[in-house]
Amino acid sequence: MKKHLLFLGPPGAGKGTQAALLSEANSYLHLSTGELLRKEIDLDTDLGKQVKDIMNNGELVSDQLVLEIVKKNLDKDNNGWILDGYPRNLSQVHSLNDVLININQPLEIVFYLDIPDEVLIKRLLIRGRKDDNEKTIKTRLKIYKETTEPLIEYYKDLALLENIKADGDLKTISADIKQKMACR
Ligand code: AMP
């Protein structure tokens, strides 16, 4: 059974939901950089203060800062992990590769949640998180297309990518993910 996974896809594709379901079912660590950063903001830590405005504007926080969070969490004992929201650009991909070589836990599958823009925007507006307003959604989608989307090709070339049609209902999507995991 593969246990070092990554969810890739635009904001609102359902990465968090699917990663949570899968990690719960298999007792994997669910590492969502967005979730960890939001926690820091809620606790009003120094880190939280540093990233609050950036996140509320829908921009990316610094690679260095996110890398520290990822390193700290992957170091812990775990029965496998699912990365959600990291990496988001090629520089983060290379940092992640270094971390994974160090801990000797290579990435095994990248699930790309493929979904049309119209569906995303509708979903995000319903979700209603603090950074889910029209202006911020536009910024996040633009950044996604410019900096994160190239990662699809990168992981495809490494034969790690599994395409998941992500505009259906939750159960169909998670069944598809499970089936593709079993086939690997
Ligand atoms: P998410 O929950 O994945 O949608 O992330 C919410 C916000 O957290 C993003 O809009 C960024 O501001 C920040 N963030 C999360 N992950 C990263 C990352 N890998 N690199 C930079 N910023 C991130």
mmCIF file of C-alpha atoms and ligand atoms in Angstrom:
data_model
loop_
_atom_site.group_PDB
_atom_site.id
_atom_site.type_symbol
_atom_site.label_atom_id
_atom_site.label_comp_id
_atom_site.label_asym_id
_atom_site.label_seq_id
_atom_site.Cartn_x
_atom_site.Cartn_y
_atom_site.Cartn_z
ATOM 1 C CA MET A 1 0.000 0.000 0.000
ATOM 2 C CA LYS A 2 1.376 3.381 -0.982
ATOM 3 C CA LYS A 3 1.614 5.826 1.883
ATOM 4 C CA HIS A 4 3.474 8.914 0.678
ATOM 5 C CA LEU A 5 0.988 10.921 -1.278
ATOM 6 C CA LEU A 6 0.389 14.388 -2.561
ATOM 7 C CA PHE A 7 -2.757 16.220 -3.638
ATOM 8 C CA LEU A 8 -2.374 18.790 -6.357
ATOM 9 C CA GLY A 9 -5.023 21.047 -7.828
ATOM 10 C CA PRO A 10 -6.503 24.536 -7.734
ATOM 11 C CA PRO A 11 -8.036 26.127 -4.631
ATOM 12 C CA GLY A 12 -11.510 24.665 -4.116
ATOM 13 C CA ALA A 13 -10.800 21.379 -5.917
ATOM 14 C CA GLY A 14 -11.397 19.411 -2.724
ATOM 15 C CA LYS A 15 -7.785 18.587 -1.828
ATOM 16 C CA GLY A 16 -8.366 19.150 1.885
ATOM 17 C CA THR A 17 -11.548 17.077 1.998
ATOM 18 C CA GLN A 18 -10.135 14.136 0.073
ATOM 19 C CA ALA A 19 -6.806 14.227 1.913
ATOM 20 C CA ALA A 20 -8.642 14.237 5.257
ATOM 21 C CA LEU A 21 -10.815 11.248 4.289
ATOM 22 C CA LEU A 22 -7.892 9.233 3.016
ATOM 23 C CA SER A 23 -5.587 10.049 5.908
ATOM 24 C CA GLU A 24 -8.268 9.183 8.465
ATOM 25 C CA ALA A 25 -9.042 5.864 6.819
ATOM 26 C CA ASN A 26 -5.371 4.864 6.762
ATOM 27 C CA SER A 27 -3.989 6.706 9.815
ATOM 28 C CA TYR A 28 -1.690 8.801 7.678
ATOM 29 C CA LEU A 29 -0.504 12.216 8.710
ATOM 30 C CA HIS A 30 -2.478 14.896 6.831
ATOM 31 C CA LEU A 31 -0.131 17.770 6.286
ATOM 32 C CA SER A 32 -1.977 20.830 5.028
ATOM 33 C CA THR A 33 0.281 23.867 5.011
ATOM 34 C CA GLY A 34 -2.749 26.171 4.676
ATOM 35 C CA GLU A 35 -4.411 24.563 7.702
ATOM 36 C CA LEU A 36 -1.238 24.812 9.805
ATOM 37 C CA LEU A 37 -0.802 28.458 8.842
ATOM 38 C CA ARG A 38 -4.441 29.264 9.672
ATOM 39 C CA LYS A 39 -3.898 27.707 13.099
ATOM 40 C CA GLU A 40 -0.949 30.046 13.677
ATOM 41 C CA ILE A 41 -3.170 33.000 12.766
ATOM 42 C CA ASP A 42 -5.942 31.830 15.120
ATOM 43 C CA LEU A 43 -3.435 31.471 17.955
ATOM 44 C CA ASP A 44 -2.028 34.901 17.090
ATOM 45 C CA THR A 45 1.555 33.611 17.194
ATOM 46 C CA ASP A 46 4.488 35.587 15.764
ATOM 47 C CA LEU A 47 4.326 33.409 12.688
ATOM 48 C CA GLY A 48 0.575 33.983 12.464
ATOM 49 C CA LYS A 49 1.061 37.756 12.620
ATOM 50 C CA GLN A 50 3.665 37.496 9.882
ATOM 51 C CA VAL A 51 1.435 35.636 7.427
ATOM 52 C CA LYS A 52 -2.031 36.997 8.173
ATOM 53 C CA ASP A 53 -2.177 39.789 5.607
ATOM 54 C CA ILE A 54 -0.462 37.741 2.930
ATOM 55 C CA MET A 55 -2.958 34.912 3.332
ATOM 56 C CA ASN A 56 -5.978 37.165 3.510
ATOM 57 C CA ASN A 57 -4.858 38.707 0.200
ATOM 58 C CA GLY A 58 -4.595 35.255 -1.375
ATOM 59 C CA GLU A 59 -0.864 35.507 -1.962
ATOM 60 C CA LEU A 60 1.756 32.869 -1.205
ATOM 61 C CA VAL A 61 3.801 33.063 1.970
ATOM 62 C CA SER A 62 7.568 32.646 1.641
ATOM 63 C CA ASP A 63 9.035 29.319 0.531
ATOM 64 C CA GLN A 64 11.425 29.323 3.488
ATOM 65 C CA LEU A 65 8.679 29.716 6.029
ATOM 66 C CA VAL A 66 6.521 26.951 4.570
ATOM 67 C CA LEU A 67 9.524 24.662 4.250
ATOM 68 C CA GLU A 68 10.208 24.976 7.995
ATOM 69 C CA ILE A 69 6.639 23.900 8.736
ATOM 70 C CA VAL A 70 6.859 20.930 6.377
ATOM 71 C CA LYS A 71 10.224 19.794 7.746
ATOM 72 C CA LYS A 72 9.052 20.019 11.327
ATOM 73 C CA ASN A 73 5.956 17.927 10.666
ATOM 74 C CA LEU A 74 7.452 15.281 8.398
ATOM 75 C CA ASP A 75 10.175 14.636 10.934
ATOM 76 C CA LYS A 76 7.640 13.279 13.380
ATOM 77 C CA ASP A 77 6.987 9.554 13.481
ATOM 78 C CA ASN A 78 4.170 8.725 11.133
ATOM 79 C CA ASN A 79 2.519 5.856 9.392
ATOM 80 C CA GLY A 80 2.610 7.612 6.045
ATOM 81 C CA TRP A 81 1.604 11.105 4.983
ATOM 82 C CA ILE A 82 -0.496 13.119 2.584
ATOM 83 C CA LEU A 83 0.688 16.543 1.539
ATOM 84 C CA ASP A 84 -2.060 19.020 0.736
ATOM 85 C CA GLY A 85 -1.247 22.513 -0.515
ATOM 86 C CA TYR A 86 2.498 21.864 -0.690
ATOM 87 C CA PRO A 87 4.493 22.170 -2.904
ATOM 88 C CA ARG A 88 3.019 25.116 -4.797
ATOM 89 C CA ASN A 89 5.930 26.127 -7.029
ATOM 90 C CA LEU A 90 9.017 24.520 -8.523
ATOM 91 C CA SER A 91 11.327 25.854 -5.858
ATOM 92 C CA GLN A 92 9.157 24.140 -3.212
ATOM 93 C CA VAL A 93 9.272 20.952 -5.300
ATOM 94 C CA HIS A 94 13.062 20.940 -5.133
ATOM 95 C CA SER A 95 13.111 21.646 -1.396
ATOM 96 C CA LEU A 96 10.619 18.846 -0.860
ATOM 97 C CA ASN A 97 12.757 16.460 -2.909
ATOM 98 C CA ASP A 98 15.705 17.244 -0.608
ATOM 99 C CA VAL A 99 13.629 16.681 2.537
ATOM 100 C CA LEU A 100 12.297 13.373 1.230
ATOM 101 C CA ILE A 101 15.753 12.138 0.307
ATOM 102 C CA ASN A 102 16.909 12.970 3.831
ATOM 103 C CA ILE A 103 14.102 11.048 5.514
ATOM 104 C CA ASN A 104 14.251 8.314 2.896
ATOM 105 C CA GLN A 105 10.522 8.454 2.133
ATOM 106 C CA PRO A 106 10.016 8.964 -1.580
ATOM 107 C CA LEU A 107 6.766 10.373 -2.916
ATOM 108 C CA GLU A 108 4.706 7.573 -4.482
ATOM 109 C CA ILE A 109 1.583 9.107 -6.008
ATOM 110 C CA VAL A 110 0.465 12.607 -6.927
ATOM 111 C CA PHE A 111 -3.300 12.941 -7.261
ATOM 112 C CA TYR A 112 -4.220 15.810 -9.497
ATOM 113 C CA LEU A 113 -7.779 16.977 -8.837
ATOM 114 C CA ASP A 114 -8.945 18.233 -12.194
ATOM 115 C CA ILE A 115 -11.929 20.596 -12.149
ATOM 116 C CA PRO A 116 -13.261 23.452 -14.323
ATOM 117 C CA ASP A 117 -12.806 27.052 -13.136
ATOM 118 C CA GLU A 118 -16.562 27.810 -13.051
ATOM 119 C CA VAL A 119 -17.152 24.995 -10.562
ATOM 120 C CA LEU A 120 -14.247 26.154 -8.403
ATOM 121 C CA ILE A 121 -15.395 29.714 -8.096
ATOM 122 C CA LYS A 122 -18.909 28.614 -7.128
ATOM 123 C CA ARG A 123 -17.540 26.192 -4.543
ATOM 124 C CA LEU A 124 -15.178 28.722 -3.000
ATOM 125 C CA LEU A 125 -17.881 31.352 -2.675
ATOM 126 C CA ILE A 126 -20.098 28.849 -0.850
ATOM 127 C CA ARG A 127 -17.250 27.679 1.419
ATOM 128 C CA GLY A 128 -16.892 31.196 2.773
ATOM 129 C CA ARG A 129 -13.432 31.028 4.358
ATOM 130 C CA LYS A 130 -11.844 34.363 5.186
ATOM 131 C CA ASP A 131 -9.812 34.302 1.960
ATOM 132 C CA ASP A 132 -12.827 33.177 -0.118
ATOM 133 C CA ASN A 133 -14.051 36.484 -1.534
ATOM 134 C CA GLU A 134 -14.179 37.265 -5.239
ATOM 135 C CA LYS A 135 -11.068 39.425 -5.324
ATOM 136 C CA THR A 136 -8.928 36.958 -3.390
ATOM 137 C CA ILE A 137 -10.222 33.976 -5.333
ATOM 138 C CA LYS A 138 -9.103 35.695 -8.534
ATOM 139 C CA THR A 139 -5.623 36.258 -7.118
ATOM 140 C CA ARG A 140 -5.346 32.673 -5.889
ATOM 141 C CA LEU A 141 -6.441 31.215 -9.221
ATOM 142 C CA LYS A 142 -3.997 33.439 -11.083
ATOM 143 C CA ILE A 143 -1.114 32.398 -8.816
ATOM 144 C CA TYR A 144 -2.206 28.776 -9.134
ATOM 145 C CA LYS A 145 -2.113 28.908 -12.933
ATOM 146 C CA GLU A 146 1.208 30.723 -13.060
ATOM 147 C CA THR A 147 3.189 28.935 -10.397
ATOM 148 C CA THR A 148 1.484 25.703 -9.348
ATOM 149 C CA GLU A 149 0.049 24.352 -12.585
ATOM 150 C CA PRO A 150 3.504 23.597 -14.073
ATOM 151 C CA LEU A 151 3.919 20.997 -11.324
ATOM 152 C CA ILE A 152 1.380 18.786 -13.105
ATOM 153 C CA GLU A 153 3.766 18.348 -16.039
ATOM 154 C CA TYR A 154 6.697 17.849 -13.679
ATOM 155 C CA TYR A 155 5.047 14.956 -11.827
ATOM 156 C CA LYS A 156 3.604 13.552 -15.033
ATOM 157 C CA ASP A 157 7.132 13.258 -16.431
ATOM 158 C CA LEU A 158 8.131 11.329 -13.313
ATOM 159 C CA ALA A 159 5.170 8.973 -13.873
ATOM 160 C CA LEU A 160 3.775 9.862 -10.446
ATOM 161 C CA LEU A 161 0.621 11.621 -11.603
ATOM 162 C CA GLU A 162 -2.911 10.231 -11.340
ATOM 163 C CA ASN A 163 -5.652 12.317 -12.869
ATOM 164 C CA ILE A 164 -8.866 12.541 -10.845
ATOM 165 C CA LYS A 165 -12.000 14.092 -12.284
ATOM 166 C CA ALA A 166 -12.981 16.247 -9.333
ATOM 167 C CA ASP A 167 -16.272 17.934 -10.219
ATOM 168 C CA GLY A 168 -18.490 14.995 -9.255
ATOM 169 C CA ASP A 169 -19.815 14.091 -5.840
ATOM 170 C CA LEU A 170 -17.516 13.418 -2.937
ATOM 171 C CA LYS A 171 -18.071 9.657 -2.779
ATOM 172 C CA THR A 172 -17.398 9.055 -6.470
ATOM 173 C CA ILE A 173 -14.184 11.056 -6.232
ATOM 174 C CA SER A 174 -12.893 9.233 -3.163
ATOM 175 C CA ALA A 175 -13.804 5.867 -4.729
ATOM 176 C CA ASP A 176 -11.775 6.832 -7.801
ATOM 177 C CA ILE A 177 -8.822 7.798 -5.602
ATOM 178 C CA LYS A 178 -9.006 4.526 -3.674
ATOM 179 C CA GLN A 179 -9.172 2.506 -6.849
ATOM 180 C CA LYS A 180 -6.197 4.294 -8.385
ATOM 181 C CA MET A 181 -4.218 3.763 -5.194
ATOM 182 C CA ALA A 182 -4.934 0.058 -5.274
ATOM 183 C CA CYS A 183 -3.797 -0.193 -8.895
ATOM 184 C CA ARG A 184 -0.388 1.363 -8.269
HETATM 185 P P1 AMP B 1 -4.804 26.501 1.230
HETATM 186 O O1 AMP B 1 -5.467 26.144 2.520
HETATM 187 O O2 AMP B 1 -3.928 25.396 0.699
HETATM 188 O O3 AMP B 1 -5.778 27.022 0.212
HETATM 189 O O4 AMP B 1 -3.804 27.705 1.562
HETATM 190 C C1 AMP B 1 -4.295 28.938 2.044
HETATM 191 C C2 AMP B 1 -3.215 29.983 1.970
HETATM 192 O O5 AMP B 1 -2.080 29.569 2.760
HETATM 193 C C3 AMP B 1 -2.626 30.225 0.588
HETATM 194 O O6 AMP B 1 -3.411 31.121 -0.160
HETATM 195 C C4 AMP B 1 -1.253 30.791 0.946
HETATM 196 O O7 AMP B 1 -1.354 32.128 1.384
HETATM 197 C C5 AMP B 1 -0.858 29.966 2.169
HETATM 198 N N1 AMP B 1 -0.128 28.743 1.756
HETATM 199 C C6 AMP B 1 -0.531 27.463 1.962
HETATM 200 N N2 AMP B 1 0.353 26.599 1.478
HETATM 201 C C7 AMP B 1 1.357 27.341 0.940
HETATM 202 C C8 AMP B 1 2.562 27.023 0.256
HETATM 203 N N3 AMP B 1 2.905 25.752 -0.003
HETATM 204 N N4 AMP B 1 3.351 28.051 -0.139
HETATM 205 C C9 AMP B 1 3.019 29.318 0.099
HETATM 206 N N5 AMP B 1 1.884 29.691 0.710
HETATM 207 C C10 AMP B 1 1.047 28.712 1.139
#
